[in-house]
Every structure is written in C-alpha cells, then in structure tokens.
XYZ file of C-alpha atoms in Angstrom:
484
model
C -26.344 34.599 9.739
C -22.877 33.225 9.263
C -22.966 29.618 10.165
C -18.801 29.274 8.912
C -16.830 27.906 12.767
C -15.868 30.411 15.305
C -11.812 30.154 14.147
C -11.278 30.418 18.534
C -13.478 27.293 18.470
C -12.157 25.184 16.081
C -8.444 26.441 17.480
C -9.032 25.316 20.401
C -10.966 21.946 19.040
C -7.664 21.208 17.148
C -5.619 21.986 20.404
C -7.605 19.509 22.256
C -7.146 16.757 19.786
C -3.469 17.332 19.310
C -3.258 16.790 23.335
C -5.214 13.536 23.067
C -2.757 12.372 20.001
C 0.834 12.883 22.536
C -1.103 11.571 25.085
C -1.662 8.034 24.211
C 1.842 8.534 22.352
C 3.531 9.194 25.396
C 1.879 5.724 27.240
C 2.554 3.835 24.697
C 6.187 5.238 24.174
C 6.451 4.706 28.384
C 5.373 1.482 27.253
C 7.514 0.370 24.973
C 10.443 1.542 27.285
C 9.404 -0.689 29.833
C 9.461 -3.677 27.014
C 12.232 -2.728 24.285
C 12.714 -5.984 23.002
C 9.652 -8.185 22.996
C 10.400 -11.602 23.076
C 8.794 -14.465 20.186
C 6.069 -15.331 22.330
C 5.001 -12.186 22.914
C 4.888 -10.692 19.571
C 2.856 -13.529 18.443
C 0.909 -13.519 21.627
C 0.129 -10.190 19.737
C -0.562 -11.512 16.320
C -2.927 -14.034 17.673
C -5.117 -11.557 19.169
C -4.778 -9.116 16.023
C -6.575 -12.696 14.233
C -9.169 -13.331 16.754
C -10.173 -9.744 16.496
C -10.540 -10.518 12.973
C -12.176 -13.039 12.911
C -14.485 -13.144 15.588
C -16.261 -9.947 14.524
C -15.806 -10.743 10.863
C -19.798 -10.269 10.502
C -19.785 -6.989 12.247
C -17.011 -5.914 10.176
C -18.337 -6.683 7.129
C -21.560 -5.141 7.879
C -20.096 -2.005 9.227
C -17.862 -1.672 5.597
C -20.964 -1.814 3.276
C -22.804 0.479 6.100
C -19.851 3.033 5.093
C -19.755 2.700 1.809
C -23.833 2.438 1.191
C -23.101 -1.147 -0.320
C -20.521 -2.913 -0.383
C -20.267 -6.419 -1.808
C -20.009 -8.860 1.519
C -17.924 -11.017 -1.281
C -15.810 -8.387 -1.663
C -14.904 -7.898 1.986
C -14.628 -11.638 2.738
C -12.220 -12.263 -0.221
C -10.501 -8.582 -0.073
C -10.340 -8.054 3.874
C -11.174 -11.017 6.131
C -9.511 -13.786 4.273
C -6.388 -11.732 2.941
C -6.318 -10.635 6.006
C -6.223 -13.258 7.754
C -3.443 -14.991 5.642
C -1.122 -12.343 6.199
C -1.157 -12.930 9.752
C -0.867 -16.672 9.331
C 1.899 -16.360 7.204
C 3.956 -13.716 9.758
C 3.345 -16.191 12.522
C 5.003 -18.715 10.239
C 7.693 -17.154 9.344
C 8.808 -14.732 12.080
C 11.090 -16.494 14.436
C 13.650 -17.215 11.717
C 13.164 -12.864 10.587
C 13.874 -12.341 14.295
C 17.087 -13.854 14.677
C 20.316 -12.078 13.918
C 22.332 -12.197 10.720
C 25.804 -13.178 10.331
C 27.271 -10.752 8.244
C 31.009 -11.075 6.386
C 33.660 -9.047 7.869
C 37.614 -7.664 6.741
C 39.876 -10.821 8.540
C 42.726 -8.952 6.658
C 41.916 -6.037 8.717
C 39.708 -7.154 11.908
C 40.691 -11.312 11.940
C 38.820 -12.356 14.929
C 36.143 -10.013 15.304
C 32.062 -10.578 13.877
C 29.790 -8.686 12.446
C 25.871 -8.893 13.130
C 22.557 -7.581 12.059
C 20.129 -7.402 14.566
C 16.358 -6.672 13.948
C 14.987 -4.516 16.555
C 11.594 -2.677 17.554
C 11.413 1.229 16.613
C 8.699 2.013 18.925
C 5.299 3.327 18.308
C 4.475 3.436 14.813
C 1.059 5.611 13.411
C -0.695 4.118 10.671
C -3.094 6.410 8.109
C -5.800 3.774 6.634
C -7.575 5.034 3.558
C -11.390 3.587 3.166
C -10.954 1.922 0.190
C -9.965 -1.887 1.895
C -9.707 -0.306 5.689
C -9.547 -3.889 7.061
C -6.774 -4.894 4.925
C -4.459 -2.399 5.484
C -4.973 -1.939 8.872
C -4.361 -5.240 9.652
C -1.345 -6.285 6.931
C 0.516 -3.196 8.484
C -0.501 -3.701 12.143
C 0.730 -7.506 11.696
C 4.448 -5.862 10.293
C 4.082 -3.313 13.130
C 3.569 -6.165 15.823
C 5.496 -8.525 13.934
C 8.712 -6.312 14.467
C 7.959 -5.715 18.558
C 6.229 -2.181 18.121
C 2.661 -0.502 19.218
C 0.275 1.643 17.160
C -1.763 4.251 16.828
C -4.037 4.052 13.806
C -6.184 6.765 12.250
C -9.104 5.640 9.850
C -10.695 7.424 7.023
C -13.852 9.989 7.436
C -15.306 7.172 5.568
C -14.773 4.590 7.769
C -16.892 6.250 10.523
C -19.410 3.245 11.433
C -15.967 0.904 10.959
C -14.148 2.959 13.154
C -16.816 3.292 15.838
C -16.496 -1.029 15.801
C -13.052 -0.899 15.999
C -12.594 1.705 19.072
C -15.368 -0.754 20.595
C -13.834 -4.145 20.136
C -9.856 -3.331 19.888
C -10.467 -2.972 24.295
C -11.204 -6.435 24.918
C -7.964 -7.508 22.756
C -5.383 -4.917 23.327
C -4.289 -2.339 26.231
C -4.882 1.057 24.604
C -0.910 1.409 25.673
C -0.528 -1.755 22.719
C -3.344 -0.314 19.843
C -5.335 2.870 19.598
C -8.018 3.737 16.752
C -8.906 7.864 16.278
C -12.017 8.588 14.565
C -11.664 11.188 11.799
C -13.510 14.213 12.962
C -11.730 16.675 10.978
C -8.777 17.743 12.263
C -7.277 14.548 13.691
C -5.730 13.718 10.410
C -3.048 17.144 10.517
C -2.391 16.621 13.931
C -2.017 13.162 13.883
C 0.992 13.478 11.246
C 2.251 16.158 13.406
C 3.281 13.735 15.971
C 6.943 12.588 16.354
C 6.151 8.633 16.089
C 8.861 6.321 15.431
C 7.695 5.372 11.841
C 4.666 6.697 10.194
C 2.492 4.945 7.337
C 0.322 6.604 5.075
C -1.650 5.368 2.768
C -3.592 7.435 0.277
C -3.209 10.272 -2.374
C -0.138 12.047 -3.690
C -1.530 15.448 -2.321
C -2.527 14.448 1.070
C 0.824 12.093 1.065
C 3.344 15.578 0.427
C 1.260 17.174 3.330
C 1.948 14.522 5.486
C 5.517 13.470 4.531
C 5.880 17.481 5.020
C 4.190 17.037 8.539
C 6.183 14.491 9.335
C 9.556 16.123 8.421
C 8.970 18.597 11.021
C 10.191 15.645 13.588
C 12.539 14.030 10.929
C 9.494 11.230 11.665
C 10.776 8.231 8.429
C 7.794 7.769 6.475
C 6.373 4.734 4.325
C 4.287 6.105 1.284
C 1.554 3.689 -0.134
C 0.111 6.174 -3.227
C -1.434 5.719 -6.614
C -0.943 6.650 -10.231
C -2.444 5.492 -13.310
C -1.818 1.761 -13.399
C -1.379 0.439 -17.330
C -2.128 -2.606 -18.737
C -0.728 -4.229 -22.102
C -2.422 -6.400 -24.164
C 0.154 -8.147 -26.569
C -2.194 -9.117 -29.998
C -1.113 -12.489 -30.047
C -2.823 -12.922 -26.247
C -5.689 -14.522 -25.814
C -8.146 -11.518 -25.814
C -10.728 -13.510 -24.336
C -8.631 -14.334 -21.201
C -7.192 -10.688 -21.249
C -10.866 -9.201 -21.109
C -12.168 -11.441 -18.372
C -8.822 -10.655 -16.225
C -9.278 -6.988 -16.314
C -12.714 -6.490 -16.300
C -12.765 -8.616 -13.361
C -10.390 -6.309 -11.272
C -12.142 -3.463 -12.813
C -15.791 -3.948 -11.610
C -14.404 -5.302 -8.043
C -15.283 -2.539 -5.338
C -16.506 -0.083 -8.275
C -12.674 0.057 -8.773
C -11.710 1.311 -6.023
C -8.506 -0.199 -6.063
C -4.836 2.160 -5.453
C -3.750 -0.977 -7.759
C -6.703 -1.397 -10.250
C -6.039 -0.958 -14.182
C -6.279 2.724 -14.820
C -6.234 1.887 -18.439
C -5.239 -0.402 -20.951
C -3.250 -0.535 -24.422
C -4.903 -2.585 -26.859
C -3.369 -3.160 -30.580
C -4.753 -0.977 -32.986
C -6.145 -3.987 -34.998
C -7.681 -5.285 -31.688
C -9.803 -1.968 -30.708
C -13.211 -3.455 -32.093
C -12.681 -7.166 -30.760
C -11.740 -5.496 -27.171
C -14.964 -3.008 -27.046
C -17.094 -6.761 -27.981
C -15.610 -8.868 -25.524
C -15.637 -6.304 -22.621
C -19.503 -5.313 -23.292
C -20.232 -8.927 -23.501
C -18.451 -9.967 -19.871
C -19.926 -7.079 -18.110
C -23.411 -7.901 -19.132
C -22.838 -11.608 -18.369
C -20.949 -10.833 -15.204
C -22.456 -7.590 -13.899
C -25.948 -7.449 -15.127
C -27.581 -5.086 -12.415
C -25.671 -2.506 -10.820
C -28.229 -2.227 -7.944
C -27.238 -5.696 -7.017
C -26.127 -6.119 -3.660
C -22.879 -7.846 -5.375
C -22.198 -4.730 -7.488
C -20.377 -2.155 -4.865
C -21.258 1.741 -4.193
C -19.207 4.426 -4.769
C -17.907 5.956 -1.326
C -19.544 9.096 -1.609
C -21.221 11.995 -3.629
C -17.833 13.779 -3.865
C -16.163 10.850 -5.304
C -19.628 9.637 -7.246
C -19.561 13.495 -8.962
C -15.818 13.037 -10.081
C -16.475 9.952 -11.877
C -19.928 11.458 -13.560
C -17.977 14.578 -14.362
C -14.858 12.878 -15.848
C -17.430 11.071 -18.525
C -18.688 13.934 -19.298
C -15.906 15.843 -19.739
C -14.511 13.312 -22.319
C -17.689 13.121 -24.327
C -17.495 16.792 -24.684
C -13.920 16.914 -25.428
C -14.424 14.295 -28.022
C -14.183 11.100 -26.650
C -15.554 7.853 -27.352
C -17.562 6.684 -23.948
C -19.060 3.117 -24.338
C -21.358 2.395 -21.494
C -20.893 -1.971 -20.887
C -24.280 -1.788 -19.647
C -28.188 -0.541 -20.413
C -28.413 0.708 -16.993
C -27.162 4.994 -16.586
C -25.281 6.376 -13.206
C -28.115 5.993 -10.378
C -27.163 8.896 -7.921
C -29.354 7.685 -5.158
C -27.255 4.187 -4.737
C -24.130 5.967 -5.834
C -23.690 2.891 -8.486
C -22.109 3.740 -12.086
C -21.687 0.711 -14.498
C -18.734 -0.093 -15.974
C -17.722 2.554 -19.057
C -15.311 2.171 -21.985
C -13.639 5.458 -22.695
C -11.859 5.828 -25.956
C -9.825 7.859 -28.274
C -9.204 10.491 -25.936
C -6.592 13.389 -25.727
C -4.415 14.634 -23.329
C -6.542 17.599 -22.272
C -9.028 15.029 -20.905
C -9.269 14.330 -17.450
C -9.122 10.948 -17.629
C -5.852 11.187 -18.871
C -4.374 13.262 -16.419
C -5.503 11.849 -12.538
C -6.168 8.075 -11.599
C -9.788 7.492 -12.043
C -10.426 5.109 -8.916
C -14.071 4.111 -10.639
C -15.311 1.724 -13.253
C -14.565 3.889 -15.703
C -11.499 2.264 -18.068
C -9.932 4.084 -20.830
C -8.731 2.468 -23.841
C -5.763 3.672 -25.674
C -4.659 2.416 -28.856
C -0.656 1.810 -30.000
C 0.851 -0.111 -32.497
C 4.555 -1.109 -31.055
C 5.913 -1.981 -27.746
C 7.868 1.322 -28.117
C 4.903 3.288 -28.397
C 3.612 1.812 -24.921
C 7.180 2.474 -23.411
C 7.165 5.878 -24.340
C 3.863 7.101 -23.334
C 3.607 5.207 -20.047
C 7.569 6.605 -19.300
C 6.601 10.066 -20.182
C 4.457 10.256 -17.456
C 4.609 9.711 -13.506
C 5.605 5.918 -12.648
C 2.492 4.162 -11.745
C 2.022 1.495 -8.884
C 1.532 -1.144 -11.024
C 2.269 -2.735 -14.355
C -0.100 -5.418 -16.026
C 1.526 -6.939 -19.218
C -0.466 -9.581 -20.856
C 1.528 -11.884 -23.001
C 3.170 -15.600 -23.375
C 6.379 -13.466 -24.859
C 8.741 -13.901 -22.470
C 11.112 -11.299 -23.973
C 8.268 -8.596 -24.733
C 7.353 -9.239 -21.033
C 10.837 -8.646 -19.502
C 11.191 -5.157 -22.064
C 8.334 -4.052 -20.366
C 9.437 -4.819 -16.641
C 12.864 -3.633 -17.866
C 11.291 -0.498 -19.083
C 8.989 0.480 -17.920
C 9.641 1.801 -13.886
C 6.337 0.077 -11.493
C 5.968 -0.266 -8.221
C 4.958 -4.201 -8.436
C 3.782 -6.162 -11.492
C 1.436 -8.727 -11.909
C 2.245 -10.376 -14.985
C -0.842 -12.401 -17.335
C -3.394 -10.537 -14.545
C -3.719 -7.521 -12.754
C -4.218 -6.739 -8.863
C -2.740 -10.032 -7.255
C 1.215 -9.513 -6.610
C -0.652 -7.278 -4.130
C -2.186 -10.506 -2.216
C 1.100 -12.508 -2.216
C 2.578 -12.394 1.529
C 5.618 -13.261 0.495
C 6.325 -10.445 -1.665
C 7.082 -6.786 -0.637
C 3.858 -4.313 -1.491
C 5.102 -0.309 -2.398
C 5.211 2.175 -4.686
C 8.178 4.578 -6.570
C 8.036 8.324 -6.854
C 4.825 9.671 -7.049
C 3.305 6.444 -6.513
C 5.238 6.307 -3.215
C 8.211 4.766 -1.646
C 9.145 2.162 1.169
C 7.505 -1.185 1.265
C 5.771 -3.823 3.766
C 4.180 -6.983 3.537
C 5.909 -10.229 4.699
C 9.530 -9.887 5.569
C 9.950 -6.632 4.159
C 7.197 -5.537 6.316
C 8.826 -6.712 9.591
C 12.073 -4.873 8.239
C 10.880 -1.683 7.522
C 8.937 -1.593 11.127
C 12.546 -2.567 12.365
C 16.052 -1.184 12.793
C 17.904 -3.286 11.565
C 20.685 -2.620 13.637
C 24.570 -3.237 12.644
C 26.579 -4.754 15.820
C 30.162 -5.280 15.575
C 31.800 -7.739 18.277
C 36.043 -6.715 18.527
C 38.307 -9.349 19.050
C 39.665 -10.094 22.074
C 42.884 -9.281 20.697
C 43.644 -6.872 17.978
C 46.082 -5.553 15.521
C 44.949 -1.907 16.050
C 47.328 -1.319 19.094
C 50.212 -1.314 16.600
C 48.724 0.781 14.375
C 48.470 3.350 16.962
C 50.286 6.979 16.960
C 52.922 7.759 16.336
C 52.511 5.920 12.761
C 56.011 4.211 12.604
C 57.996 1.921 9.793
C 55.685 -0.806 11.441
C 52.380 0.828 10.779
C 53.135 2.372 7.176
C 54.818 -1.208 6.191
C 51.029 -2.472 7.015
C 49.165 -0.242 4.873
C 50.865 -0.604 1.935
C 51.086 -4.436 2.259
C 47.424 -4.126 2.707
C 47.234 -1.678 -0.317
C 48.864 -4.482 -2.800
C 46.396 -6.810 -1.434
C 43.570 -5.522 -2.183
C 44.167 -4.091 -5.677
C-alpha cells in the first residue's frame, strides 16, 4: 500500500495555509493603517507587555524548551533566553525615545540657504519573523522588541522543533497582544514556504544558508527586503604567548553550552604548532572537571536524531579519513538521550566533513599553523564566517586579524558574547548573512528611515528657471569655482 500524501491533499493543505498566512496579514496590515505612526507610549506600552509575557511564564517556557529539545539545561535557558532576553527589552525601553526623534541632517546653504533637511524614523508595517530552535526565546523576542520598538506588528513562525514552545506561545501571546499586534504559526510542514511567500513589509530569517537562498528567493517574488541571520564556520586564534589556560576554559565553555548549538559557537580553533599537545591536556582536563556526565540534566540534548546522526557521522567520517578524534570524556554518544560529549578532532584534511559545513555540536576541530599569515589565508580562502575569536594581549596581531580577516562580529579574548551586548548591532556578511538588529540598529532596520526636506519660504530656484539666461549661467559657474 502506498502510504506517500495524496499530492490533491497536500495541494490543497498548502492552499489552506497560505489563506490563513494573508489573512492575519491583511488585519494586521488594516491595522497598522489605522495606526501609522505609533506614538512613545504606545510602542512601549508594547514592549512592556512583550516583558511580562516573558517573564511571567518564564517557568513554562523553560520547561516547554528542554520538553523540545529532550533536555535542555534550565541554566542554559535562564542565562541564554529569559535574562538576555529580558535585558534587551530593558535596554530598548531605555533608549528609544531619543532613536525616535528626528535627525537634523546638514544641507547645501550655497544652494538651498534657508531650507532643512530631516531624517525621520518611521514604522514599515508588518514584519514576519523565521525563529530557528536553537535559542527560540531569544530571537523571538530581541527581534520582536526591534519590530515593536520601531511601531510595527508581527507574524512569527517557529521551528518544527519548537512544537511544545510554540503550542505555549499561541496560548499565552492572547492574553497580551490582539492577534492584529502578534501572531505565532506552528510549523506543520508547509507553513514555512508559504509563509516566505507573503509580501510582508520586512522579513527576518534566521537559520541556514540553504533554507536562507530559498527564502530570500521567496521573498524576491514581492521585492519583500530581507534580514539574513546565517552561519559559517566561526574560527578562533590562539596567539602562543596567551594564556592557554584562560584560552581553553573560554572556548570550551561556549563549546559545551547547548551541545553547541550556537549560529555563533567556535567551529574550530588555530592553535600554534608548538601548543597542539598543551591544548589537547588542558581541554580534556576542563571538560572532565566541568562536564563530567553527559546525562546530567546540566549537559544539553541534541535537537533531534537527524541532527544527533550528523554529528555521529561527521566523527566517523574523520576517523576513517584519517583524523585524529580525541573524545574529552570516558562516556561514548548515548543515542537514547541524544547526548555526545565533547570531541577533539585533529589533523584533518579538506575532504573531511568537518572541514567543509559548520558542525553545530560539541565536536571542535583543531587545526594547527605556525604564522598569523597562515590563519589569514586559510580562514580568507573560505566563506566569511559569523564570527571571529582572536585570543591575544597583542594589540597589533589583534587588529591584523579584524583588519583581515572579513566577520560578521568579533568577540575579542572570548568567544560568543558581542552577541549579548544590546548596544551593539548582531549580523552576518555573505554567506553568513547580511542586515543587522539588536539595539539601535535593530529599531533602524525595522524602520524607514525616511529623508524629509523642508523648502524655504523663499528660494533662489525661481531665477534659475527657463529660459537659462546670463543670470542663471553666471550662478553656476560662480558656484562651480566654489566648490572646487
């Protein structure tokens, strides 16, 4: 018996969802017609509720997360989505009556004496958000507090993942927001094409480079702008004359947190030739210190089996092909928690996969080099990654490596945390994506920033008028000389 979908069925299933999609766009667009400009104390009328839903339900969230993922660390969700969470809208509510006032802007007096130029910041309209599963709360909530911030309403479609998350969210959003402010969609397998069919205002995705072309392709169709949060193969650079010690515990501590997991999370790392040895030591001894059991409710699940057989099948594809692998732990892959301990992967080659797609796991591979060039040329010779992590007190080895080396963001002496800093813009570059939010670049970028020029009451142009006489030529060419 073939059990494949009737294609009439599933047609017609997809039909039905892309109905639902324009129909809560078209409310909220009626919506946002009826209230353009949203005044201060509405938007963060708006921004207050986005924190009580927060953190009212904080519990419920958490527990809903780890009920998606099969564990998930309730540290990790307080530190990683409640509390950074929460800050960013804190921080927006600070901050956003001075973003939301117009800028005075320079003008020509040589040409327009009298007149004034302005910049005003104004709402785009209804803005759909794609969350990934990886920190759902997070980046639902850092880009629903830009998309609020700046006057607009969303529509926001979570990850299959994120099912029992989801099901919370369509539950408790309700009793915060009319569905004409805030809609969640459940994945449910089609909602994700049609929903980046839809001609929104502004459209975020976050999420891979192959699903991100299909969407940013989807999204052309309606010249829809799009903000692309992807990933890449994030490097690390351990200058020798670093304190190894600290460099170890920094990375090893963004490796292990939620399995890394992390768009942002060290891919890999270059460690000095001479260092190799003292590296491997150091690492085995802070993961068995730091992460002694990986069935620990404090030691985080891998989302699924999909993504658990990737990460089993990328270790053994490097031993086969030659590779060093250096389990940091006595304890093997356990396929029934979906837990894998952190691995060292070394002297590998290029036809490994681990060196050719980010590994999203606690799996960190180890490449050797002996000059800063060495690190410049291989990291350059490949796509630009969404982070850079140079490790050193050498102020000038540390700027030839931002100058260098093309990242979306750097965290300099750590990894992960420019992410967590409000007051700097988040985003990748090429593959690893383009366009930005967070803070004030986050209320701009969910904002036209709209150029308004005021005329004088009176002007020179009149005389400028045709037919261009002695009077009008005379001008321009005095005008030339000046500005030569």
């Amino acid at each position: 018996m073939n059990s494949s979908v009737n294609p009439a069925i599933e047609a017609n299933s997809r039909s039905e969802t892309a109905e639902a999609l324009a129909q809560t766009l078209r409310k909220q667009r009626q919506a946002f017609l009826a209230e353009p400009q949203p005044t201060f104390a509405s938007r963060k009328a708006d921004l207050l509720q986005l924190k009580r839903l927060v953190a009212e339900n904080s519990d419920a969230i958490i527990a809903a997360i780890s009920k998606d993922y099969g564990n998930r660390s309730s540290f990790e969700s307080k530190f990683a989505e409640i509390v950074t969470g929460l800050d960013t809208i804190n921080h927006t509510i600070k901050h956003l009556k001075r973003w939301m006032k117009p800028q005075k802007r320079s003008i020509d007096w040589t040409m327009y004496f009298g007149a004034k130029n302005r910049l005003i910041p104004q709402p785009l309209g209804v803005v759909g958000l794609i969350i990934p599963w990886n920190f759902p709360i997070n980046l639902t909530f850092s880009q629903l507090t830009a998309v609020f911030a700046a006057g607009n309403r969303a529509m926001v479609k979570m990850s299959e993942n994120s099912i029992h998350l989801t099901r919370l969210l369509q539950q408790l959003a309700p009793n915060y927001f009319a569905d004409d402010k805030l809609t969640f969609f459940e994945e449910t397998g089609s909602v994700g094409v049609e929903f980046s069919k839809q001609p929104f205002d502004l459209m975020i995705f976050t999420g891979s480079g192959q699903t991100g072309r299909k969407v940013m392709a989807a999204a052309a169709e309606n010249l829809t702008p799009v903000i692309l949060e992807l990933g890449g193969k994030a490097p690390a650079i351990i200058d020798p004359a670093y304190s190894m010690q600290k460099a170890v515990d920094r990375i090893l501590f963004v490796k292990q947190f939620n399995a890394g997991q992390i768009c942002t999370n060290v891919d890999y790392v270059f460690v000095h030739k001479s260092q190799i040895d003292d590296f491997v030591a150091k690492a085995d001894a802070y993961a068995r210190a730091h992460c002694p059991d990986i069935l620990s409710d404090d030691y985080t699940s891998i989302i699924d089996d999909r993504a658990y057989q990737r990460l089993v099948h990328t270790l053994d594809d490097a031993r086969e092909k030659g590779a060093r692998v250096v389990p940091l732990s006595d304890q093997t892959p356990d396929p029934t928690s979906r837990k894998i301990p952190l691995h060292l992967v070394l002297d590998t080659t290029s036809d490994m996969l681990i060196r050719q797609r980010e590994t999203f796991g606690p799996l960190l591979m180890v490449l050797s080099y002996e000059t800063s060039d060495d690190v410049i040329t291989y990291v350059n010779a490949h796509d630009r990654p969404l982070a850079l992590y140079p490790f050193t007190d050498n102020k000038a080895l540390c700027d030839r490596y931002i100058s260098n080396i093309m990242s979306g963001g750097v965290t300099v002496n750590d990894a992960l945390f420019h992410v967590a800093q409000h007051d700097l813009p988040f985003g990748g570059v090429g593959p690893s994506g383009m366009g930005h939010y967070h803070g004030y670049e986050g209320f701009v970028a969910c904002s036209k920033m709209r150029p308004v020029f005021y005329q004088a009451s009176t002007t020179m142009m009149k005389k400028l008028a045709p037919p261009y006489g002695d009077f009008a030529n005379k001008t321009m060419n005095l005008l030339i000389k000046m500005k030569r």
